[in-house]
XYZ file of C-alpha atoms in Angstrom:
523
model
C 21.218 22.169 -45.431
C 17.721 20.764 -46.062
C 16.358 17.117 -45.072
C 16.676 15.229 -48.242
C 14.173 12.366 -47.004
C 12.130 11.868 -43.906
C 11.204 7.965 -43.033
C 7.997 7.557 -41.092
C 8.497 5.674 -38.021
C 6.563 3.032 -37.519
C 6.058 0.565 -34.802
C 7.605 -2.740 -34.816
C 5.715 -5.934 -33.379
C 8.247 -8.020 -31.264
C 8.843 -10.248 -28.594
C 8.852 -8.416 -25.047
C 12.148 -8.202 -23.893
C 12.808 -9.378 -20.240
C 13.938 -6.873 -17.659
C 17.688 -7.619 -17.316
C 19.358 -6.582 -14.020
C 21.641 -3.462 -14.155
C 25.269 -4.484 -14.492
C 25.564 -3.024 -10.823
C 23.387 -1.583 -7.989
C 22.308 2.261 -9.650
C 20.285 4.827 -7.980
C 18.224 7.110 -10.097
C 19.804 10.012 -11.939
C 18.043 13.091 -10.805
C 18.739 16.823 -12.099
C 19.506 19.471 -9.742
C 16.754 21.909 -8.368
C 18.698 24.904 -10.245
C 17.784 22.812 -13.359
C 13.996 21.941 -12.866
C 13.742 25.532 -11.664
C 14.544 26.949 -15.341
C 12.160 24.069 -16.714
C 14.278 21.091 -17.584
C 12.700 17.807 -16.837
C 14.345 13.982 -17.366
C 12.351 11.593 -20.005
C 14.134 8.690 -18.232
C 16.489 8.360 -14.806
C 18.716 5.699 -15.673
C 16.434 3.182 -13.604
C 12.736 3.380 -14.587
C 11.757 2.892 -17.779
C 8.095 2.147 -17.475
C 7.223 5.414 -19.113
C 8.410 3.950 -22.438
C 6.640 1.211 -24.541
C 4.423 0.508 -27.472
C 1.758 -2.478 -28.464
C 3.381 -4.326 -25.650
C 7.029 -3.908 -26.474
C 9.054 -3.119 -23.038
C 12.341 -1.701 -22.946
C 15.301 -2.745 -20.808
C 17.808 -0.876 -18.506
C 21.186 -1.778 -18.719
C 23.787 0.179 -16.320
C 21.750 3.654 -16.789
C 20.978 2.717 -20.721
C 17.557 2.414 -21.924
C 17.565 -0.419 -24.313
C 14.529 -1.067 -26.888
C 14.236 -4.274 -28.707
C 16.140 -4.769 -31.692
C 14.222 -2.700 -34.321
C 11.414 -1.751 -31.902
C 9.912 1.563 -31.255
C 9.120 2.479 -27.828
C 6.754 5.666 -27.287
C 7.359 7.987 -24.341
C 4.008 8.184 -22.370
C 4.220 11.513 -21.708
C 3.194 14.788 -24.068
C 5.045 18.235 -24.432
C 4.278 21.634 -25.771
C 6.975 23.019 -27.887
C 10.193 21.844 -26.832
C 13.902 21.456 -26.690
C 14.890 17.885 -26.393
C 18.839 16.395 -25.615
C 19.795 13.055 -25.050
C 22.777 10.469 -25.832
C 22.701 7.651 -28.125
C 24.745 4.821 -28.560
C 24.729 2.264 -31.556
C 28.337 0.465 -31.550
C 27.251 -2.170 -34.011
C 25.762 0.198 -36.381
C 27.636 0.649 -40.053
C 27.731 4.338 -40.186
C 28.196 4.463 -44.052
C 25.078 1.804 -44.624
C 23.157 3.200 -42.359
C 23.709 7.124 -43.687
C 22.757 5.749 -47.176
C 19.315 5.123 -46.053
C 18.672 7.181 -42.904
C 19.663 10.757 -43.481
C 20.039 11.890 -39.595
C 22.146 8.786 -38.774
C 23.908 9.285 -36.047
C 27.606 8.826 -35.759
C 27.745 6.926 -32.931
C 29.904 3.948 -31.651
C 32.104 5.534 -28.054
C 30.617 4.019 -25.045
C 29.712 7.435 -23.766
C 27.009 7.944 -26.287
C 26.635 10.593 -29.189
C 24.740 13.545 -28.681
C 21.310 14.593 -30.320
C 19.198 17.891 -30.017
C 15.755 18.237 -31.076
C 13.665 21.347 -31.193
C 10.179 21.377 -32.009
C 7.997 24.724 -32.175
C 4.929 25.562 -34.132
C 4.700 22.398 -36.276
C 7.982 22.667 -36.980
C 10.926 20.433 -36.195
C 14.677 21.169 -36.160
C 17.530 18.755 -35.431
C 21.066 18.799 -34.322
C 23.309 15.705 -34.644
C 26.489 17.127 -33.710
C 28.275 18.408 -36.826
C 24.959 18.398 -38.770
C 22.081 21.136 -38.592
C 19.208 20.359 -40.498
C 16.850 23.508 -41.284
C 13.340 23.515 -40.102
C 10.815 20.655 -41.015
C 7.148 20.794 -41.489
C 5.384 18.429 -39.271
C 1.512 17.712 -40.467
C -0.867 16.497 -37.372
C -0.503 12.899 -36.522
C 2.006 12.258 -39.146
C 5.432 10.734 -37.550
C 8.750 12.219 -38.602
C 11.617 10.125 -38.018
C 14.777 12.017 -37.382
C 17.647 9.447 -36.739
C 16.285 7.053 -33.700
C 13.994 10.016 -32.482
C 10.272 10.165 -34.014
C 8.132 13.144 -33.588
C 4.226 13.896 -33.937
C 1.619 16.146 -32.687
C -1.772 15.060 -31.794
C -4.426 16.869 -33.814
C -6.800 16.975 -30.907
C -4.486 18.357 -28.138
C -1.788 20.088 -30.558
C 0.969 18.804 -28.064
C 4.050 16.651 -29.395
C 4.596 12.878 -28.571
C 7.934 10.881 -28.866
C 9.427 7.925 -29.756
C 12.772 6.012 -29.655
C 14.159 3.327 -32.090
C 16.730 1.078 -32.014
C 18.253 0.233 -35.201
C 20.151 -3.109 -33.997
C 20.748 -5.019 -30.763
C 23.104 -2.232 -29.626
C 21.117 0.548 -29.613
C 20.660 2.098 -26.235
C 19.720 6.006 -24.876
C 20.322 7.656 -21.693
C 20.555 11.239 -20.466
C 16.816 11.949 -21.795
C 16.170 15.723 -20.845
C 13.374 17.827 -22.449
C 12.481 22.026 -21.744
C 9.185 23.177 -22.783
C 10.068 26.569 -24.840
C 7.499 28.650 -22.646
C 9.037 27.666 -19.387
C 11.751 30.420 -19.712
C 10.277 34.353 -19.580
C 10.196 36.549 -22.211
C 13.592 37.895 -23.469
C 14.726 41.130 -22.398
C 16.834 43.839 -24.638
C 20.076 44.262 -23.713
C 21.083 46.358 -26.731
C 18.669 48.959 -28.157
C 20.322 48.447 -31.609
C 21.122 52.178 -31.967
C 23.510 53.478 -29.087
C 25.910 51.833 -26.475
C 23.439 52.884 -23.749
C 23.713 50.796 -20.913
C 27.615 49.403 -21.779
C 30.816 50.576 -20.701
C 33.999 50.460 -22.753
C 37.521 49.010 -20.641
C 40.593 49.576 -22.568
C 41.488 50.998 -25.829
C 39.539 48.973 -28.805
C 37.077 50.797 -30.884
C 33.360 50.382 -29.824
C 30.520 51.711 -32.613
C 26.971 50.840 -33.502
C 26.451 49.848 -37.277
C 23.188 48.620 -38.934
C 21.812 47.322 -35.939
C 25.163 45.553 -34.651
C 27.591 46.334 -31.945
C 31.041 46.358 -33.580
C 33.974 46.145 -31.410
C 37.380 45.947 -33.338
C 41.170 46.559 -32.357
C 42.259 49.923 -31.156
C 45.871 50.046 -29.697
C 46.045 46.499 -29.136
C 45.521 46.203 -25.750
C 42.938 43.494 -24.063
C 39.661 45.519 -24.247
C 36.210 44.717 -23.319
C 32.395 46.209 -23.584
C 30.694 45.397 -20.259
C 27.361 46.120 -19.149
C 26.266 48.304 -16.310
C 24.571 46.065 -14.787
C 25.531 42.953 -13.077
C 23.093 39.619 -13.753
C 23.132 36.255 -11.718
C 20.933 33.190 -13.249
C 20.287 34.115 -16.809
C 19.992 32.892 -20.246
C 21.686 34.634 -23.098
C 21.212 34.381 -26.751
C 23.542 36.312 -29.440
C 24.359 36.338 -32.946
C 28.046 37.147 -33.726
C 30.286 37.487 -37.077
C 34.068 37.896 -36.769
C 35.446 40.004 -40.124
C 39.057 39.272 -38.629
C 40.694 35.612 -37.524
C 41.430 37.143 -33.856
C 40.200 35.085 -30.932
C 37.850 36.825 -28.627
C 35.083 35.680 -26.059
C 31.760 36.668 -24.171
C 32.260 37.543 -20.636
C 29.918 36.291 -18.158
C 29.350 36.717 -14.174
C 32.555 39.037 -14.643
C 34.587 41.487 -12.600
C 37.022 43.889 -12.341
C 39.901 44.337 -9.920
C 41.401 47.471 -7.992
C 43.786 47.441 -11.070
C 41.093 47.633 -13.816
C 41.884 44.122 -14.882
C 38.780 42.069 -15.860
C 38.484 38.333 -14.419
C 35.406 35.941 -14.643
C 34.277 33.468 -17.055
C 34.706 33.746 -20.924
C 32.763 32.050 -23.315
C 35.374 31.555 -26.015
C 35.011 32.801 -29.621
C 37.862 30.649 -31.597
C 38.041 30.906 -35.547
C 41.747 29.674 -35.458
C 42.503 25.855 -36.574
C 42.230 24.953 -32.868
C 38.280 25.626 -32.897
C 37.539 25.717 -29.323
C 34.520 28.171 -29.914
C 32.049 27.830 -27.004
C 34.465 26.605 -24.671
C 34.332 27.584 -20.550
C 37.739 29.726 -19.740
C 38.387 31.798 -16.816
C 39.828 35.155 -17.839
C 42.506 36.645 -15.331
C 42.157 33.417 -12.770
C 42.495 29.716 -13.589
C 42.588 29.579 -17.545
C 40.631 26.892 -19.121
C 38.004 25.253 -17.323
C 36.447 23.305 -20.205
C 38.044 23.212 -23.580
C 36.683 21.215 -26.390
C 39.914 19.398 -26.918
C 38.181 16.077 -26.809
C 35.175 17.126 -28.325
C 35.179 17.098 -32.220
C 31.478 17.501 -32.623
C 31.568 21.007 -30.885
C 34.699 22.134 -32.691
C 32.673 21.911 -35.735
C 29.855 23.834 -34.586
C 31.409 27.511 -35.450
C 31.488 28.595 -38.875
C 34.312 31.227 -39.087
C 33.446 34.361 -41.166
C 29.712 33.711 -40.801
C 26.902 34.485 -38.411
C 26.975 32.324 -35.658
C 24.160 31.685 -32.719
C 25.705 31.769 -29.333
C 23.355 30.610 -26.236
C 24.900 30.692 -22.836
C 22.613 29.343 -19.787
C 24.085 30.129 -16.001
C 21.965 28.985 -13.357
C 23.577 28.594 -10.411
C 26.819 26.471 -10.501
C 25.774 25.346 -13.737
C 27.329 27.089 -16.833
C 26.211 25.410 -20.417
C 26.895 27.001 -23.970
C 25.504 25.982 -27.332
C 27.021 27.256 -30.653
C 24.468 27.092 -33.775
C 22.271 24.433 -31.406
C 25.227 22.044 -30.952
C 26.073 21.432 -27.002
C 29.524 22.675 -26.180
C 29.963 23.124 -22.379
C 28.095 21.726 -19.497
C 30.155 22.661 -16.397
C 30.005 23.040 -12.717
C 31.539 26.360 -11.397
C 31.276 27.552 -7.810
C 33.423 30.711 -7.795
C 30.748 33.225 -8.868
C 27.160 33.699 -8.556
C 26.822 37.136 -10.283
C 28.910 39.922 -12.755
C 28.359 41.627 -15.323
C 28.431 40.492 -19.150
C 31.374 41.668 -21.247
C 32.041 41.662 -25.390
C 35.855 41.117 -25.522
C 38.146 42.476 -28.171
C 41.395 40.365 -27.723
C 44.898 41.858 -27.606
C 46.451 42.076 -30.951
C 45.857 43.338 -34.289
C 43.631 41.155 -36.197
C 40.260 41.291 -34.182
C 36.902 42.641 -35.201
C 33.786 41.276 -34.590
C 30.066 42.324 -34.707
C 27.258 41.457 -32.474
C 23.460 41.614 -32.969
C 19.982 40.171 -31.849
C 20.747 40.201 -28.062
C 18.104 38.401 -25.934
C 18.520 38.524 -22.341
C 16.164 36.157 -19.950
C 16.926 36.981 -16.158
C 16.146 34.533 -13.576
C 16.923 35.975 -10.552
C 20.188 34.927 -8.957
C 21.328 32.301 -5.984
C 23.356 34.358 -3.724
C 25.739 33.519 -0.910
C 24.093 33.178 2.326
C 25.399 31.745 5.979
C 24.325 28.339 6.274
C 23.119 27.406 9.932
C 25.043 24.715 11.468
C 24.305 22.567 14.856
C 26.983 21.248 16.997
C 26.798 17.681 18.020
C 29.107 15.589 19.975
C 32.593 14.803 19.320
C 33.259 11.215 17.747
C 36.354 9.561 18.281
C 38.481 12.449 19.804
C 37.858 14.559 16.653
C 39.388 18.457 17.116
C 36.698 20.953 17.311
C 36.813 23.152 14.423
C 35.522 26.360 15.752
C 36.676 28.313 18.891
C 35.066 26.963 22.155
C 33.017 24.389 20.208
C 32.696 20.894 21.935
C 31.764 18.852 18.990
C 31.710 18.521 14.991
C 29.418 20.891 13.090
C 26.919 19.743 10.555
C 24.407 21.157 8.514
C 21.012 21.468 10.849
C 18.736 20.248 8.085
C 19.140 18.049 4.824
C 20.631 19.610 1.681
C 20.018 18.318 -1.463
C 21.439 20.782 -4.178
C 23.846 23.323 -2.418
C 27.188 25.110 -2.959
C 29.261 25.424 -0.265
C 32.209 27.898 0.594
C 34.332 27.006 3.416
C 36.747 30.155 4.869
C 39.339 29.223 7.425
C 39.804 32.471 9.767
C 41.659 30.623 12.021
C 43.786 27.342 10.620
C 43.077 23.882 12.571
C 46.172 21.641 12.707
C 44.110 18.670 11.865
C 42.712 17.571 8.552
C 39.522 18.106 8.174
C 36.562 15.994 6.345
C 33.509 16.698 4.484
C 31.110 13.918 4.821
C 28.087 13.468 2.707
C 25.842 11.492 4.689
C 23.660 9.870 1.955
C 23.220 5.763 1.360
C 26.062 4.688 0.016
C 26.146 4.772 -3.671
C 28.448 4.434 -6.498
C 30.823 7.468 -6.681
C 32.918 8.046 -10.366
C 35.345 10.480 -11.198
C 36.994 12.125 -8.165
C 40.542 11.229 -8.628
C 42.107 14.377 -7.781
C 45.454 13.466 -5.486
C 44.859 15.817 -2.781
C 41.270 15.158 -1.991
C 40.484 11.585 -0.457
C 37.156 10.067 -1.281
C 36.568 7.167 1.263
C 33.250 5.192 1.916
C 31.463 4.888 5.399
C 28.463 3.062 6.832
C 26.442 6.209 6.069
C 27.749 8.132 3.085
C 31.002 9.324 1.605
C 33.568 11.591 2.915
C 35.978 13.750 1.084
C 39.319 14.644 3.121
C 41.009 18.208 2.629
C 44.731 18.173 4.253
C 45.077 20.893 6.115
C 46.796 20.068 9.199
C 49.991 18.484 10.110
C 49.745 15.647 7.995
C 48.926 18.035 4.587
C 50.538 21.220 5.258
C 53.032 23.246 7.196
C 50.711 24.201 10.302
C 52.783 27.699 10.365
C 52.129 28.311 6.881
C 48.917 29.924 5.703
C 46.134 28.330 4.569
C 44.724 29.059 0.929
C 41.128 29.453 0.880
C 38.563 29.437 0.245
C 37.155 25.686 -0.533
C 34.216 24.921 -2.356
C 31.824 21.764 -2.766
C 28.720 21.625 -5.229
C 26.065 19.069 -4.978
C 23.777 19.526 -7.997
C 21.359 16.599 -8.820
C 23.596 13.542 -9.368
C 26.709 15.543 -9.720
C 29.478 16.507 -7.015
C 32.358 19.090 -7.624
C 35.005 19.431 -5.122
C 37.073 22.815 -5.984
C 40.397 23.745 -4.277
C 41.296 27.405 -3.995
C 41.764 29.713 -6.756
C 44.749 28.753 -8.999
C 44.075 24.768 -8.525
C 41.887 22.583 -10.592
C 38.760 21.206 -10.036
C 37.768 17.508 -9.968
C 34.057 16.538 -10.735
C 32.343 13.242 -10.079
C 28.890 11.171 -10.157
C 27.450 10.882 -6.876
C 24.062 8.804 -7.196
C 22.255 8.807 -4.064
C 18.506 8.222 -3.440
C 17.811 11.039 -1.213
C 19.358 14.199 0.648
C 20.805 13.936 4.002
C 23.189 16.111 6.420
C 26.229 17.507 5.409
C 29.138 17.348 7.913
C 32.234 18.853 8.617
C 34.625 16.409 11.221
C 37.895 16.812 12.220
C 40.685 13.956 11.965
C 41.087 12.041 15.739
C 44.140 12.627 16.841
C 46.150 14.770 19.283
C 44.773 17.947 20.483
C 45.680 21.094 18.798
C 44.844 24.463 18.283
C 41.066 24.911 17.398
C 40.515 26.304 14.204
C 37.596 28.889 13.398
C 35.734 28.267 10.283
C 33.396 30.092 8.039
C 30.721 28.682 6.089
C 28.165 29.873 3.631
C 26.128 28.520 0.654
C 24.421 28.852 -2.348
C 21.022 27.226 -2.340
C 18.132 27.216 -5.192
C 15.828 30.115 -4.687
């Protein structure tokens, strides 16, 4: 689809708006070290709007949203090389039909959470996705401003770098979660498929795997669940691939996956779903926990895949972050701690109606974040807490401040007390952690999460399912109970790092527990 019209962005003069206080105290939004390591940066942190303005026009901040004055345009003070930009846009007062008549890239907003917009600019061309629509690359002349819905882009002739601006079409327009990445922040792509043979791959199951016209072709053989997997394992990476389903059967792309002693494949799968359900790009845990992130509540992502046509997938696995895009549309932005490495694979689903083609594999390797023991120190017991480790006399904590980390807690010997993971950070809003068996509570020095393992939560004589996981990544936190049970994810806003501690619940003395604790840290 070609862009029918382009509106030039013109900065409107307006009376400067006073900075209104936020609805409640907030701390800055923060990306994790894993995200910044692969080039992502925040253009607005939900608190400080000083980088946005133009011609004496200033924006205010309202509960984490960047709010320009009505009908005003605000410019970002920085510049970018060729880039990709993602943001949430809220425009509750707009009439979608009237707006669409004058603005070919009108964003269909209206939800309090906002609507996603993605822009990619490279080589004097700009490409945009507004959820269900994708507009072909549009040429941008130096110093000429091109408005793409609420976003305006232009290049400065002297530097050949990009500038950005945002326009509020009405008093309800607001923006948040503005993140950008320069395209050269990622390493060069490596070939994963030579286009002629299946060298470097091995087949599992009875599907037929061939190479035709530079494509890997997978087709149903005897009807069993089948995979073509890489001989090499990968940790952190970005994978781009094009695929075409010639038959309507379900399929998927395995990442960080494994094979057990019985030959069963398990691990993360990025869904290929040509059915009316349309969950292509969703995150499934093959052979373990089933759906981790479906698309049932995301109509824009469900509309991204076109059955029977070539579709482009991008999969980004960095630390605990798993993100997917289908034809440029963001589908999944998940945290999951279980697997740090594993093979890649192509699936032919069981049944008799699956045939797919894959081509144009591009893999950018980004190293790995392996598990490693975490250094702990013992501090004096407080309030009669039961010690965790045999022959210890206190509680265990991380010796140094920890910012972004994935923790894995394994009990070699089960304690009779319940235990707490204490996040020693300045008290801050916490939203989203509502799983019944994990109790989030505020203390004077941070947030704590209770894992009920002792007499209050279980039969002390029964085995303790393990491991448990806790993820702290930027402004996000996730607690994952043992395999087979669901995770809960929340939004933890805190100003700085701090120690993480494990404490026993005060009470009657009982048998001590022996804990093994390790972690994955950004490298």
